[in-house]
């Protein structure tokens, strides 16, 4: 069994879906994980925002736009006006949620997960139906029933032990050898829908690969493989032929859009190679990630945008004894804030965190707990692995740099966004 994962950009239109079918070709024994089409998750976040704010008209408008977008893809694939009953059913369910939900702030993450999950459910349904229409038998699976997660929303971890029998039972007895499942979503013990964090489809695919002892996992992207930098930001980006698991985890943690940070562990545990391959040309080798690899010969630049710098000081100056660290990080966990960089002095603790819903709530909670907090918006975190003198001079100096941390091989820079 091989596991293939296709992202939303790859299947954003009918041509992308047809290309997915072309990539599959005559292969059998595939488990295919697919994300929501195009920018569907962003649109569903607008649906959620409408529900959250009590603006049912705005939420319904976003649903109408999504219905039209997917209808155009379906009509293109089937060469004329076509209705898929299962897709219509999902949209009807989404509209019912918009019309009837009695929203409570304490249920924000629950309703977020419930709503955004429709993107993957709809995309995989369209793709499964199209593959059958095009002569490729397959079995559609609802990963909410196959992927058991912890009782946590927006960033749930998968319970591997509980998921294994659920997944195998769902596949048992199927005549087909190609399976289609959703990335990004799972089911909590109480039956509610959970999500695995943005870009969590990679993690979904890795979990499936682990549970099925797959021979390999391939992620199909709109680049030739893993690059040493984002070509949209750094035009001189070049491809990296090989990476090992450890380097990939380090890069993902720093914010590289290579692969979801939680993806590598399930693969490493079973020694499953991960291929990052170009969606546009399956003949190209892409990049392979495995236990051992050749050294990377070029600097790697990773820019993590949408950051906030929190500078925290204890009013009684007790940081000298580091007595307050546990209280601070407990508050961060409560408000789902992850520190991407930590810098401390005798009396100050500086944290570079993702900009999220709960930043202001966390700042207020820290102040209530006896800390002075300075919040600096519009920040970004640049990590350069294997930096050169020229890169240091270009990026690590200047008044826009707030924090600079360096080791022999890596420099991390918190700077004001330009």
Coordinates of C-alpha atoms in Angstrom, one line a residue:
X1 CA 0.0 0.0 0.0
X2 CA 1.2 3.5 -0.9
X3 CA -0.2 6.7 0.6
X4 CA -0.7 9.7 -1.7
X5 CA -1.6 13.2 -0.3
X6 CA -3.0 16.0 -2.6
X7 CA -3.2 19.5 -1.2
X8 CA -5.9 22.0 -1.9
X9 CA -3.9 23.9 -4.5
X10 CA -3.5 20.7 -6.6
X11 CA -7.3 20.1 -6.8
X12 CA -8.5 23.7 -6.9
X13 CA -10.2 23.2 -10.3
X14 CA -11.4 20.5 -12.6
X15 CA -8.1 20.3 -14.4
X16 CA -6.4 19.6 -11.1
X17 CA -8.8 16.7 -10.4
X18 CA -8.2 15.3 -13.9
X19 CA -4.5 15.5 -13.3
X20 CA -4.9 13.6 -10.0
X21 CA -6.6 10.9 -12.0
X22 CA -3.7 10.9 -14.4
X23 CA -1.1 10.6 -11.6
X24 CA -2.9 7.6 -10.2
X25 CA -2.9 6.0 -13.7
X26 CA -3.0 2.2 -13.5
X27 CA -1.8 2.0 -9.9
X28 CA -3.6 0.0 -7.3
X29 CA -3.3 -0.4 -3.6
X30 CA -3.4 3.3 -2.9
X31 CA -4.8 5.3 0.1
X32 CA -5.4 8.8 -1.1
X33 CA -5.7 11.7 1.3
X34 CA -7.1 15.0 -0.1
X35 CA -7.5 18.5 1.3
X36 CA -10.3 21.0 0.7
X37 CA -10.3 22.4 -2.8
X38 CA -8.4 25.7 -3.4
X39 CA -9.3 28.3 -0.7
X40 CA -12.3 26.5 0.6
X41 CA -11.0 26.4 4.2
X42 CA -10.6 30.2 4.2
X43 CA -14.2 30.5 2.9
X44 CA -15.5 28.2 5.6
X45 CA -13.7 30.3 8.2
X46 CA -15.8 33.2 6.9
X47 CA -18.9 30.9 7.4
X48 CA -17.7 30.3 11.0
X49 CA -17.1 34.0 11.6
X50 CA -20.7 34.7 10.5
X51 CA -22.0 32.1 12.9
X52 CA -19.7 33.4 15.7
X53 CA -20.9 37.0 15.2
X54 CA -24.6 36.1 14.7
X55 CA -24.5 37.4 11.1
X56 CA -26.4 34.5 9.5
X57 CA -26.7 36.4 6.2
X58 CA -22.9 36.8 5.9
X59 CA -22.5 33.1 6.7
X60 CA -25.1 32.0 4.2
X61 CA -23.5 34.3 1.5
X62 CA -20.2 32.4 2.0
X63 CA -22.0 29.1 1.8
X64 CA -23.6 30.2 -1.5
X65 CA -20.2 31.1 -2.9
X66 CA -18.8 27.7 -2.0
X67 CA -21.8 25.9 -3.5
X68 CA -21.3 27.8 -6.8
X69 CA -17.5 27.2 -6.8
X70 CA -17.9 23.4 -6.3
X71 CA -20.8 23.2 -8.8
X72 CA -18.6 24.7 -11.5
X73 CA -15.9 22.1 -10.9
X74 CA -18.5 19.3 -11.0
X75 CA -20.1 20.6 -14.2
X76 CA -16.7 20.9 -15.8
X77 CA -15.7 17.3 -14.8
X78 CA -19.0 15.8 -16.0
X79 CA -19.1 18.0 -19.1
X80 CA -22.4 19.5 -18.3
X81 CA -24.8 20.5 -15.4
X82 CA -24.6 17.7 -12.9
X83 CA -25.9 17.2 -9.3
X84 CA -24.2 14.9 -6.9
X85 CA -26.6 13.9 -4.2
X86 CA -23.9 13.4 -1.6
X87 CA -22.4 16.8 -2.2
X88 CA -25.9 18.5 -2.0
X89 CA -26.4 16.7 1.3
X90 CA -23.3 18.2 2.8
X91 CA -24.2 21.7 1.7
X92 CA -27.7 21.2 3.1
X93 CA -26.2 20.1 6.4
X94 CA -23.9 23.2 6.4
X95 CA -26.8 25.5 5.7
X96 CA -28.8 23.9 8.6
X97 CA -25.9 24.7 10.9
X98 CA -25.8 28.3 9.7
X99 CA -29.6 28.7 10.2
X100 CA -30.0 26.9 13.5
X101 CA -26.8 27.1 15.6
X102 CA -27.2 28.6 19.0
X103 CA -23.6 29.8 19.3
X104 CA -21.9 30.1 22.6
X105 CA -18.3 31.6 22.9
X106 CA -17.1 28.6 25.0
X107 CA -17.9 26.3 22.1
X108 CA -15.9 28.4 19.5
X109 CA -13.3 25.7 18.7
X110 CA -16.0 23.0 18.5
X111 CA -18.1 24.9 15.9
X112 CA -14.9 25.9 14.1
X113 CA -14.0 22.3 13.6
X114 CA -17.5 21.2 12.7
X115 CA -17.8 23.9 10.0
X116 CA -14.4 23.8 8.4
X117 CA -14.5 20.0 8.1
X118 CA -17.0 20.3 5.3
X119 CA -14.2 21.4 2.9
X120 CA -12.5 18.0 3.0
X121 CA -15.8 16.0 3.1
X122 CA -17.0 17.8 -0.1
X123 CA -13.7 17.6 -2.0
X124 CA -13.1 13.9 -1.4
X125 CA -16.7 13.2 -2.3
X126 CA -16.3 14.9 -5.7
X127 CA -13.0 13.3 -6.4
X128 CA -14.2 9.8 -5.4
X129 CA -17.3 10.2 -7.6
X130 CA -15.3 11.5 -10.5
X131 CA -12.7 8.7 -10.3
X132 CA -15.6 6.1 -10.5
X133 CA -17.0 8.1 -13.4
X134 CA -13.6 8.0 -15.1
X135 CA -13.2 4.2 -14.7
X136 CA -11.2 4.0 -11.4
X137 CA -13.1 2.1 -8.8
X138 CA -12.5 3.4 -5.2
X139 CA -13.9 3.4 -1.7
X140 CA -14.7 6.7 0.0
X141 CA -14.1 6.7 3.7
X142 CA -15.3 9.2 6.4
X143 CA -12.1 9.8 8.4
X144 CA -14.2 11.2 11.3
X145 CA -15.0 7.5 11.9
X146 CA -11.5 6.1 11.2
X147 CA -9.2 8.7 12.9
X148 CA -9.8 8.8 16.6
X149 CA -8.3 11.9 18.2
X150 CA -8.0 13.3 21.7
X151 CA -10.9 15.4 23.0
X152 CA -9.4 18.7 21.8
X153 CA -10.5 21.0 19.0
X154 CA -8.5 23.0 16.3
X155 CA -5.2 21.1 17.0
X156 CA -6.0 17.6 18.0
X157 CA -3.5 14.7 18.2
X158 CA -4.4 11.3 16.8
X159 CA -4.8 8.3 19.2
X160 CA -2.9 5.8 17.1
X161 CA -3.9 2.8 19.2
X162 CA -7.6 3.6 19.0
X163 CA -7.5 4.5 15.3
X164 CA -5.8 1.4 14.0
X165 CA -8.7 -1.0 14.3
X166 CA -11.2 1.7 13.2
X167 CA -9.3 2.3 10.0
X168 CA -8.8 -1.4 9.2
X169 CA -12.4 -2.2 9.9
X170 CA -13.5 0.6 7.5
X171 CA -11.3 -0.9 4.8
X172 CA -12.2 -4.5 5.5
X173 CA -14.2 -6.4 2.9
X174 CA -14.0 -3.6 0.2
X175 CA -13.7 -4.9 -3.3
X176 CA -11.7 -1.8 -4.3
X177 CA -8.0 -1.3 -3.7
X178 CA -8.0 2.5 -3.9
X179 CA -9.3 4.4 -0.9
X180 CA -10.2 8.1 -0.7
X181 CA -10.1 9.8 2.7
X182 CA -10.1 13.3 4.1
X183 CA -7.0 15.0 5.5
X184 CA -7.1 17.4 8.4
X185 CA -10.2 15.9 10.2
X186 CA -10.9 13.3 12.8
X187 CA -13.4 12.3 15.5
X188 CA -13.2 12.9 19.2
X189 CA -14.3 10.2 21.7
X190 CA -17.6 12.1 22.2
X191 CA -18.4 11.8 18.5
X192 CA -17.7 15.5 17.7
X193 CA -15.6 16.5 14.7
X194 CA -12.0 17.6 15.3
X195 CA -9.3 19.1 13.2
X196 CA -5.5 18.5 13.4
X197 CA -4.4 22.0 12.9
X198 CA -4.0 24.0 9.6
X199 CA -2.1 22.0 7.0
X200 CA -2.9 18.9 9.0
X201 CA -3.6 16.8 5.9
X202 CA 0.1 15.9 5.8
X203 CA -0.2 14.5 9.4
X204 CA -3.4 12.6 8.4
X205 CA -1.5 10.9 5.6
X206 CA 1.4 10.0 7.8
X207 CA -0.8 8.5 10.4
X208 CA -2.5 6.4 7.7
X209 CA 0.9 5.3 6.3
X210 CA 1.9 4.3 9.8
X211 CA -1.2 2.3 10.6
X212 CA -1.2 0.5 7.3
X213 CA 2.6 -0.1 7.2
X214 CA 2.8 1.6 3.9
X215 CA 5.8 1.2 1.7
X216 CA 5.9 5.0 1.1
X217 CA 4.1 8.3 1.4
X218 CA 4.0 10.9 -1.4
X219 CA 2.9 14.5 -1.0
X220 CA 2.1 16.1 -4.4
X221 CA 2.8 19.8 -4.5
X222 CA 3.0 22.7 -7.0
X223 CA 6.8 22.8 -6.8
X224 CA 9.5 20.4 -8.0
X225 CA 10.3 19.2 -4.5
X226 CA 11.5 20.7 -1.2
X227 CA 13.2 24.1 -1.9
X228 CA 15.7 25.8 0.4
X229 CA 13.4 28.9 0.6
X230 CA 10.0 30.1 -0.4
X231 CA 10.5 31.2 -4.1
X232 CA 7.8 33.8 -3.7
X233 CA 9.9 35.5 -1.1
X234 CA 13.4 34.5 -2.0
X235 CA 13.7 34.3 -5.8
X236 CA 17.1 32.4 -5.7
X237 CA 15.5 29.3 -4.1
X238 CA 16.9 25.9 -5.3
X239 CA 15.7 22.4 -4.8
X240 CA 17.1 20.0 -2.2
X241 CA 17.3 16.4 -3.4
X242 CA 17.4 14.7 0.0
X243 CA 16.6 15.4 3.7
X244 CA 16.7 13.3 6.8
X245 CA 13.8 13.1 9.3
X246 CA 15.7 15.1 11.9
X247 CA 16.5 18.0 9.6
X248 CA 12.9 18.0 8.3
X249 CA 11.5 18.2 11.9
X250 CA 13.8 21.1 12.7
X251 CA 12.8 23.0 9.5
X252 CA 9.1 22.4 10.0
X253 CA 9.3 23.6 13.6
X254 CA 11.0 26.8 12.4
X255 CA 8.0 27.4 10.1
X256 CA 9.2 25.8 6.8
X257 CA 6.2 25.0 4.5
X258 CA 7.8 21.6 3.7
X259 CA 5.5 19.4 5.7
X260 CA 3.3 19.7 8.8
X261 CA 5.5 19.5 12.0
X262 CA 3.7 16.4 13.4
X263 CA 4.1 14.4 10.1
X264 CA 7.5 13.0 10.5
X265 CA 7.1 11.0 13.7
X266 CA 4.6 8.4 12.4
X267 CA 6.8 7.9 9.4
X268 CA 10.0 7.7 11.3
X269 CA 8.6 5.1 13.7
X270 CA 8.0 2.7 10.7
X271 CA 10.9 3.8 8.6
X272 CA 8.6 5.0 5.8
X273 CA 10.2 7.3 3.2
X274 CA 8.4 10.5 2.3
X275 CA 8.5 11.8 -1.2
X276 CA 7.7 15.5 -2.0
X277 CA 6.8 15.3 -5.7
X278 CA 5.7 17.8 -8.4
X279 CA 2.0 17.7 -9.2
X280 CA 2.6 19.0 -12.6
X281 CA 5.0 16.3 -13.8
X282 CA 5.1 12.9 -12.0
X283 CA 8.2 11.9 -13.9
X284 CA 10.4 14.3 -11.9
X285 CA 12.1 12.7 -8.8
X286 CA 11.1 15.5 -6.3
X287 CA 12.7 15.3 -2.9
X288 CA 13.0 12.2 -0.6
X289 CA 12.9 12.4 3.2
X290 CA 14.2 9.4 5.1
X291 CA 16.4 8.3 8.0
X292 CA 19.7 9.0 6.3
X293 CA 20.5 11.5 3.6
X294 CA 23.3 13.4 1.9
X295 CA 24.3 16.7 3.7
X296 CA 22.4 19.8 2.6
X297 CA 24.9 22.1 0.8
X298 CA 22.9 25.3 0.6
X299 CA 21.6 27.7 3.3
X300 CA 17.9 27.2 4.2
X301 CA 15.8 30.3 4.7
X302 CA 12.5 30.0 6.5
X303 CA 10.2 33.0 7.1
X304 CA 7.3 32.6 9.5
X305 CA 4.9 35.5 9.1
X306 CA 2.0 36.8 11.3
X307 CA 4.0 36.7 14.5
X308 CA 3.5 38.7 17.8
X309 CA 6.3 39.5 20.2
X310 CA 5.3 39.3 23.9
X311 CA 7.7 40.8 26.4
X312 CA 6.8 39.7 29.9
X313 CA 8.2 41.0 33.2
X314 CA 7.3 40.0 36.7
X315 CA 6.4 43.0 38.8
X316 CA 8.4 41.6 41.8
X317 CA 11.5 40.9 39.6
X318 CA 11.4 37.2 40.5
X319 CA 12.5 36.1 37.0
X320 CA 16.0 36.1 38.4
X321 CA 15.0 32.8 40.1
X322 CA 12.9 31.7 37.1
X323 CA 10.1 30.9 39.6
X324 CA 7.4 32.2 37.3
X325 CA 8.1 30.3 34.1
X326 CA 5.6 27.5 34.8
X327 CA 2.8 29.9 35.5
X328 CA 3.5 31.7 32.2
X329 CA 3.6 28.6 30.1
X330 CA 0.5 27.2 31.7
X331 CA -1.3 30.3 30.6
X332 CA 0.1 30.0 27.1
X333 CA -1.2 26.4 26.9
X334 CA -4.7 27.5 28.2
X335 CA -5.0 30.0 25.4
X336 CA -3.5 27.7 22.7
X337 CA -0.4 29.9 22.2
X338 CA 2.8 28.3 21.0
X339 CA 6.2 29.9 21.5
X340 CA 8.2 29.8 18.3
X341 CA 11.2 31.5 19.9
X342 CA 12.0 32.1 23.6
X343 CA 14.5 34.7 24.8
X344 CA 15.1 35.6 28.4
X345 CA 17.2 37.9 30.5
X346 CA 17.4 38.3 34.3
X347 CA 14.0 40.1 34.4
X348 CA 12.4 39.8 31.0
X349 CA 11.0 36.9 29.1
X350 CA 10.3 37.5 25.4
X351 CA 8.2 35.1 23.4
X352 CA 7.6 35.1 19.6
X353 CA 4.1 33.5 19.1
X354 CA 1.7 33.0 16.2
X355 CA -1.0 35.6 15.9
X356 CA -4.2 33.9 17.0
X357 CA -7.7 34.6 18.2
X358 CA -6.7 34.5 21.9
X359 CA -3.6 36.8 22.0
X360 CA -5.4 39.6 23.8
X361 CA -7.1 37.3 26.2
X362 CA -3.7 35.7 27.1
X363 CA -2.2 39.1 27.6
X364 CA -5.0 40.2 29.9
X365 CA -4.6 36.9 31.9
X366 CA -0.9 37.4 32.3
X367 CA -1.5 40.9 33.5
X368 CA -4.1 39.7 36.0
X369 CA -1.5 37.1 37.2
X370 CA 0.9 39.9 38.1
X371 CA 3.0 40.4 35.0
X372 CA 3.7 43.4 33.0
X373 CA 3.3 42.6 29.3
X374 CA 4.3 44.5 26.2
X375 CA 2.7 43.3 23.0
X376 CA 4.4 44.1 19.6
X377 CA 2.3 43.3 16.5
X378 CA 3.4 42.9 12.8
X379 CA 6.4 40.7 13.5
X380 CA 8.0 37.9 11.6
X381 CA 10.5 35.2 12.4
X382 CA 13.3 34.4 10.0
X383 CA 15.4 31.3 10.5
X384 CA 18.6 30.8 8.4
X385 CA 20.2 27.4 8.7
X386 CA 23.7 27.3 7.3
X387 CA 24.0 31.1 7.2
X388 CA 26.8 32.9 5.4
X389 CA 28.4 36.2 6.2
X390 CA 26.5 37.7 3.3
X391 CA 23.2 36.5 4.6
X392 CA 24.0 37.6 8.1
X393 CA 24.8 41.2 6.9
X394 CA 21.6 41.2 4.8
X395 CA 19.1 40.0 7.3
X396 CA 20.5 40.0 10.9
X397 CA 21.3 43.7 11.2
X398 CA 19.3 46.9 11.2
X399 CA 16.7 48.7 13.3
X400 CA 13.9 46.3 12.3
X401 CA 15.6 43.4 14.2
X402 CA 14.3 43.0 17.7
X403 CA 15.9 39.7 18.7
X404 CA 18.7 37.8 17.2
X405 CA 19.8 34.3 18.4
X406 CA 22.6 32.4 16.7
X407 CA 24.5 29.1 17.0
X408 CA 27.4 27.9 14.9
X409 CA 25.1 27.0 12.0
X410 CA 21.7 28.7 12.6
X411 CA 20.5 32.2 13.2
X412 CA 16.9 33.1 14.2
X413 CA 15.8 36.7 13.8
X414 CA 12.6 38.3 15.2
X415 CA 12.0 41.5 13.1
X416 CA 9.4 44.0 12.3
X417 CA 7.4 43.2 9.2
X418 CA 8.3 45.6 6.4

